[in-house]
Tab-separated table of C-alpha atoms and ligand atoms in Angstrom:
chain	number	residue	atom	x	y	z
A	1	MET	CA	-7.185	2.509	1.303
A	2	GLU	CA	-6.671	6.225	0.685
A	3	SER	CA	-2.876	5.950	0.476
A	4	MET	CA	-3.074	3.418	-2.365
A	5	LYS	CA	-5.064	5.702	-4.632
A	6	PRO	CA	-3.186	7.281	-7.539
A	7	LEU	CA	-2.168	10.822	-6.685
A	8	ILE	CA	-2.969	13.573	-9.155
A	9	VAL	CA	-1.321	16.880	-8.383
A	10	ALA	CA	-2.245	20.075	-10.223
A	11	ASN	CA	0.552	22.637	-10.324
A	12	TRP	CA	-1.065	25.913	-11.377
A	13	LYS	CA	2.336	27.663	-11.338
A	14	MET	CA	1.898	31.484	-11.500
A	15	ASN	CA	-1.691	31.307	-12.766
A	16	PRO	CA	-4.410	32.596	-12.938
A	17	GLN	CA	-4.145	36.361	-12.474
A	18	THR	CA	-7.313	37.100	-10.479
A	19	LEU	CA	-9.037	35.526	-7.507
A	20	ALA	CA	-12.266	35.335	-9.497
A	21	GLU	CA	-10.556	33.209	-12.160
A	22	ALA	CA	-8.896	31.050	-9.522
A	23	LYS	CA	-12.251	30.387	-7.845
A	24	GLN	CA	-13.838	29.588	-11.168
A	25	LEU	CA	-11.108	27.101	-12.032
A	26	PHE	CA	-11.233	25.448	-8.612
A	27	ASN	CA	-15.017	25.214	-8.600
A	28	SER	CA	-15.306	23.886	-12.120
A	29	VAL	CA	-12.873	21.087	-11.259
A	30	LYS	CA	-14.737	20.355	-8.029
A	31	LYS	CA	-18.122	20.280	-9.761
A	32	ARG	CA	-16.950	17.734	-12.321
A	33	LEU	CA	-15.484	15.331	-9.783
A	34	LYS	CA	-18.766	13.669	-8.848
A	35	ASN	CA	-18.549	9.879	-8.555
A	36	ILE	CA	-14.785	9.792	-8.896
A	37	LYS	CA	-13.656	8.068	-5.746
A	38	ASN	CA	-10.503	6.180	-6.476
A	39	VAL	CA	-8.014	9.001	-7.024
A	40	GLU	CA	-6.458	11.499	-4.634
A	41	ILE	CA	-6.519	15.010	-6.030
A	42	VAL	CA	-4.283	17.834	-4.872
A	43	ILE	CA	-4.388	21.386	-6.195
A	44	CYS	CA	-1.336	23.598	-5.709
A	45	PRO	CA	-2.408	27.182	-6.441
A	46	PRO	CA	-0.237	30.270	-5.932
A	47	PHE	CA	0.114	31.112	-2.203
A	48	VAL	CA	-2.295	34.038	-2.298
A	49	TYR	CA	-5.275	31.844	-3.235
A	50	ILE	CA	-4.700	29.209	-0.565
A	51	PRO	CA	-6.782	30.875	2.205
A	52	THR	CA	-9.761	31.135	-0.131
A	53	PHE	CA	-9.711	27.419	-0.864
A	54	GLN	CA	-8.922	26.334	2.689
A	55	HIS	CA	-12.534	26.324	3.831
A	56	SER	CA	-14.277	25.711	0.550
A	57	ASN	CA	-13.618	22.004	0.637
A	58	PRO	CA	-13.518	20.611	4.171
A	59	GLU	CA	-12.487	17.014	4.806
A	60	PRO	CA	-15.591	14.847	5.210
A	61	GLU	CA	-16.089	13.058	8.517
A	62	PRO	CA	-14.009	9.851	8.559
A	63	SER	CA	-17.235	7.818	8.766
A	64	VAL	CA	-18.469	9.083	5.413
A	65	ARG	CA	-15.140	9.711	3.707
A	66	TYR	CA	-14.816	6.438	1.862
A	67	GLY	CA	-18.437	6.340	0.791
A	68	ALA	CA	-18.598	9.989	-0.256
A	69	SER	CA	-19.371	10.526	-3.916
A	70	ILE	CA	-17.363	13.738	-4.255
A	71	PRO	CA	-13.712	13.396	-3.326
A	72	THR	CA	-12.043	16.055	-1.282
A	73	ILE	CA	-9.632	18.233	-3.175
A	74	LYS	CA	-6.542	18.505	-1.042
A	75	LEU	CA	-4.414	21.619	-0.970
A	76	GLY	CA	-0.731	21.954	-1.676
A	77	ALA	CA	1.771	24.757	-2.197
A	78	GLN	CA	4.402	25.178	-4.892
A	79	ASN	CA	7.304	25.994	-2.587
A	80	CYS	CA	8.211	26.895	0.993
A	81	PHE	CA	11.190	28.122	3.002
A	82	TRP	CA	13.213	25.948	5.401
A	83	GLU	CA	12.675	28.002	8.554
A	84	ASN	CA	9.360	28.395	10.338
A	85	SER	CA	9.691	32.079	11.263
A	86	GLY	CA	12.145	34.967	11.316
A	87	PRO	CA	13.794	37.605	9.156
A	88	PHE	CA	13.334	36.002	5.731
A	89	THR	CA	11.688	38.661	3.606
A	90	GLY	CA	9.313	37.305	1.008
A	91	GLU	CA	9.348	33.726	2.240
A	92	ILE	CA	6.507	31.431	3.377
A	93	SER	CA	7.127	28.817	6.050
A	94	PRO	CA	6.032	25.179	6.156
A	95	LEU	CA	4.105	25.861	9.375
A	96	MET	CA	2.185	28.696	7.740
A	97	LEU	CA	1.191	26.331	4.953
A	98	LYS	CA	0.129	23.692	7.439
A	99	ASN	CA	-1.907	26.265	9.344
A	100	PHE	CA	-3.680	27.248	6.126
A	101	GLY	CA	-4.790	23.690	5.450
A	102	CYS	CA	-2.071	22.583	3.031
A	103	GLN	CA	-1.113	18.935	3.153
A	104	TYR	CA	1.422	18.893	0.329
A	105	VAL	CA	4.243	21.076	-0.945
A	106	ILE	CA	6.137	20.839	-4.243
A	107	LEU	CA	9.884	21.244	-3.675
A	108	GLY	CA	12.907	21.436	-5.935
A	109	HIS	CA	10.916	22.105	-9.099
A	110	SER	CA	13.223	22.655	-12.085
A	111	GLU	CA	11.714	26.114	-12.615
A	112	ARG	CA	12.967	27.098	-9.152
A	113	GLU	CA	16.442	26.012	-10.126
A	114	ARG	CA	16.279	27.741	-13.506
A	115	CYS	CA	14.759	31.045	-12.322
A	116	PHE	CA	16.088	31.345	-8.760
A	117	GLY	CA	19.256	29.268	-8.687
A	118	GLU	CA	17.896	26.870	-6.070
A	119	THR	CA	20.289	24.028	-5.366
A	120	ASP	CA	19.845	20.434	-4.206
A	121	GLU	CA	21.199	21.505	-0.816
A	122	MET	CA	18.515	24.192	-0.449
A	123	THR	CA	15.875	21.693	-1.504
A	124	ASN	CA	17.156	19.260	1.113
A	125	LYS	CA	16.640	21.839	3.882
A	126	LYS	CA	13.127	22.449	2.585
A	127	VAL	CA	12.290	18.742	2.450
A	128	LYS	CA	13.364	18.330	6.076
A	129	ALA	CA	11.421	21.406	7.188
A	130	ALA	CA	8.306	20.259	5.331
A	131	LEU	CA	8.479	16.752	6.813
A	132	SER	CA	8.989	18.224	10.289
A	133	ALA	CA	5.874	20.349	9.812
A	134	LYS	CA	3.947	17.185	8.854
A	135	LEU	CA	3.562	18.286	5.254
A	136	LYS	CA	4.004	15.827	2.391
A	137	PRO	CA	6.877	17.090	0.237
A	138	ILE	CA	6.756	16.343	-3.476
A	139	LEU	CA	10.443	16.302	-4.346
A	140	CYS	CA	11.011	16.964	-8.056
A	141	ILE	CA	13.958	15.345	-9.774
A	142	GLY	CA	14.822	14.756	-13.407
A	143	GLU	CA	17.484	15.061	-16.049
A	144	THR	CA	18.171	17.817	-18.549
A	145	LYS	CA	18.352	17.155	-22.292
A	146	LYS	CA	22.140	17.251	-22.101
A	147	VAL	CA	22.258	14.590	-19.409
A	148	LYS	CA	19.827	12.441	-21.393
A	149	LYS	CA	22.025	12.714	-24.487
A	150	LYS	CA	25.088	11.724	-22.471
A	151	LYS	CA	23.124	8.741	-21.121
A	152	GLU	CA	23.819	9.834	-17.558
A	153	ILE	CA	20.268	9.692	-16.226
A	154	PHE	CA	21.032	7.211	-13.437
A	155	LYS	CA	23.991	9.262	-12.276
A	156	ILE	CA	22.019	12.497	-12.055
A	157	LEU	CA	18.957	10.919	-10.416
A	158	LYS	CA	21.230	9.380	-7.807
A	159	LYS	CA	22.962	12.689	-7.180
A	160	GLN	CA	19.654	14.550	-6.839
A	161	LEU	CA	18.100	11.954	-4.544
A	162	ARG	CA	21.189	11.652	-2.360
A	163	ALA	CA	21.445	15.403	-1.943
A	164	GLY	CA	17.713	16.073	-1.666
A	165	LEU	CA	17.116	13.366	0.931
A	166	LYS	CA	20.352	13.732	2.875
A	167	GLY	CA	19.939	13.306	6.613
A	168	ILE	CA	16.477	11.771	6.639
A	169	GLU	CA	17.588	8.147	6.382
A	170	ASN	CA	16.434	7.418	9.923
A	171	TRP	CA	13.227	9.433	9.888
A	172	LYS	CA	11.157	6.287	9.517
A	173	LEU	CA	7.720	7.781	10.221
A	174	GLU	CA	8.221	10.823	8.041
A	175	ILE	CA	9.677	8.954	5.078
A	176	GLU	CA	6.236	7.511	4.341
A	177	ASN	CA	5.025	11.047	3.648
A	178	LEU	CA	7.592	11.604	0.963
A	179	ILE	CA	6.613	11.754	-2.698
A	180	ILE	CA	9.108	11.795	-5.552
A	181	ALA	CA	8.101	13.436	-8.825
A	182	TYR	CA	10.106	12.288	-11.818
A	183	GLU	CA	10.045	15.345	-14.048
A	184	PRO	CA	12.539	15.277	-16.930
A	185	VAL	CA	13.470	18.941	-17.326
A	186	TRP	CA	13.204	18.702	-21.128
A	187	ALA	CA	9.604	17.474	-20.811
A	188	VAL	CA	8.317	20.160	-18.421
A	189	GLY	CA	6.179	22.749	-20.169
A	190	THR	CA	7.424	21.767	-23.621
A	191	GLY	CA	4.500	19.718	-24.937
A	192	ASN	CA	7.024	16.918	-25.359
A	193	PRO	CA	6.279	14.261	-22.722
A	194	CYS	CA	8.733	11.496	-21.889
A	195	GLN	CA	7.817	8.246	-23.660
A	196	THR	CA	6.485	5.729	-21.162
A	197	LYS	CA	9.239	3.278	-22.043
A	198	GLY	CA	11.924	5.752	-20.947
A	199	ALA	CA	9.892	6.919	-17.955
A	200	LYS	CA	9.535	3.322	-16.799
A	201	ILE	CA	13.298	2.852	-16.843
A	202	SER	CA	13.754	6.005	-14.749
A	203	LEU	CA	11.050	4.791	-12.350
A	204	PHE	CA	12.974	1.569	-11.900
A	205	MET	CA	16.198	3.516	-11.279
A	206	ILE	CA	14.512	5.762	-8.688
A	207	ARG	CA	13.090	2.765	-6.792
A	208	LYS	CA	16.505	1.176	-6.791
A	209	ILE	CA	18.240	4.335	-5.561
A	210	ILE	CA	15.776	4.977	-2.747
A	211	SER	CA	15.870	1.402	-1.539
A	212	GLN	CA	19.676	1.692	-1.364
A	213	LEU	CA	19.480	5.099	0.319
A	214	PHE	CA	17.096	4.021	3.046
A	215	ASN	CA	18.323	0.453	3.215
A	216	HIS	CA	14.778	-0.557	4.041
A	217	PRO	CA	12.933	-2.163	1.106
A	218	ALA	CA	9.474	-2.180	2.746
A	219	LEU	CA	9.734	1.478	3.662
A	220	SER	CA	11.022	2.611	0.296
A	221	LYS	CA	8.108	0.850	-1.412
A	222	LYS	CA	5.744	3.148	0.480
A	223	ILE	CA	7.232	6.233	-1.142
A	224	LYS	CA	5.016	7.319	-4.009
A	225	ILE	CA	6.722	8.084	-7.289
A	226	ILE	CA	4.750	10.182	-9.737
A	227	TYR	CA	5.477	11.412	-13.263
A	228	GLY	CA	5.323	15.017	-14.482
A	229	GLY	CA	6.133	16.738	-17.778
A	230	SER	CA	3.601	17.674	-20.487
A	231	VAL	CA	0.993	15.137	-19.378
A	232	ASN	CA	-2.276	15.241	-21.311
A	233	SER	CA	-5.435	13.134	-21.257
A	234	LYS	CA	-4.320	10.941	-24.167
A	235	ILE	CA	-1.228	9.621	-22.429
A	236	ALA	CA	-2.053	10.002	-18.714
A	237	ARG	CA	-3.109	6.383	-18.228
A	238	ASP	CA	0.071	5.003	-19.781
A	239	TYR	CA	2.185	6.273	-16.886
A	240	ILE	CA	-0.046	4.592	-14.318
A	241	LYS	CA	0.081	1.381	-16.339
A	242	ALA	CA	3.870	1.732	-16.396
A	243	GLY	CA	3.874	1.676	-12.588
A	244	PHE	CA	3.829	5.335	-11.531
A	245	ASP	CA	1.722	6.138	-8.457
A	246	GLY	CA	0.340	9.334	-9.908
A	247	LEU	CA	0.959	12.441	-11.997
A	248	LEU	CA	2.100	16.031	-11.566
A	249	ILE	CA	0.242	18.180	-14.046
A	250	GLY	CA	1.145	21.742	-14.971
A	251	GLY	CA	-0.303	23.275	-18.135
A	252	ALA	CA	-3.189	20.821	-18.483
A	253	SER	CA	-4.395	21.585	-14.945
A	254	LEU	CA	-5.365	25.097	-16.014
A	255	ASN	CA	-8.002	23.703	-18.344
A	256	PRO	CA	-10.732	22.133	-16.175
A	257	GLN	CA	-12.124	19.954	-18.993
A	258	GLU	CA	-8.718	18.524	-19.825
A	259	PHE	CA	-7.779	18.108	-16.167
A	260	ILE	CA	-10.985	16.197	-15.417
A	261	LYS	CA	-10.420	14.052	-18.507
A	262	ILE	CA	-7.037	13.093	-17.057
A	263	VAL	CA	-8.588	12.341	-13.657
A	264	LYS	CA	-11.264	10.177	-15.314
A	265	GLU	CA	-8.697	8.291	-17.377
A	266	ILE	CA	-6.760	7.492	-14.206
A	267	SER	CA	-9.923	6.560	-12.364
A	268	LYS	CA	-10.863	4.126	-15.180
A	269	ALA	CA	-7.428	2.544	-15.052
A	270	GLN	CA	-8.090	1.367	-11.459
B	301	LIG	P1	3.687	20.664	-17.475
B	301	LIG	O1	4.295	21.012	-16.035
B	301	LIG	O2	2.603	19.645	-17.261
B	301	LIG	O3	3.145	21.966	-17.968
B	301	LIG	O4	4.782	20.147	-18.293
B	301	LIG	C1	4.577	20.002	-15.124
B	301	LIG	C2	5.197	20.628	-13.907
B	301	LIG	O5	5.968	21.552	-14.042
B	301	LIG	O6	4.946	20.218	-12.787
């Protein structure tokens, strides 16, 4: 079943600088995906490249989808606003993303907090707006180095999840579309990934918190939890073995060879 496949999300961040480079990167990933069927791949390019990729990779007919030898690359965005239209200069709405073929949107990334002062409350509004627009929000949470040192990981994950998911406790249908990305802030973009042992403990904490939040064990099990933070092809498989449902990949997704290596490692682990 499609929903059980590990989810691999490429976060290109603010790269590359030209459309020609973006097309080259997208196409070289696509070309190398032949015969990889058992992973779900999502690319989140900068907004301006989304229309170009919207039609380059249509969904196959349902009848051939599961037998197709080249998986569809799904599209995601790296952010969105919480309103669908209006006087919000510079913003992009969830509906616009949906109308341009996006299925996913990354929300609450630590770089948005660091560079733009985004808060958990703002992220919460975005999560609700994305779910209402039938997008799949990838809610990023994770502790800073300071929190890790103080051994307060559980406390901070609980705070982030409570605030980020506030008000959606009864949105039963939509909750299944939710994805949580555990991204320790100290591991993002540093080349210093979280050891799988530690990541596994956080995964356990997150499962526990969401099952308490939604008070619905079966439903909370359907929420995918993925890992992100300096993933490379040597360690990618370890996170899946540790129980994560997928990966969020930044730096390594800009190198098509390395990205495909990661995808193949995950595919082999199935
Ligand atoms: P990284 O980024 O793989 O470069 O650490 C991950 C992310 O920010 O999503």
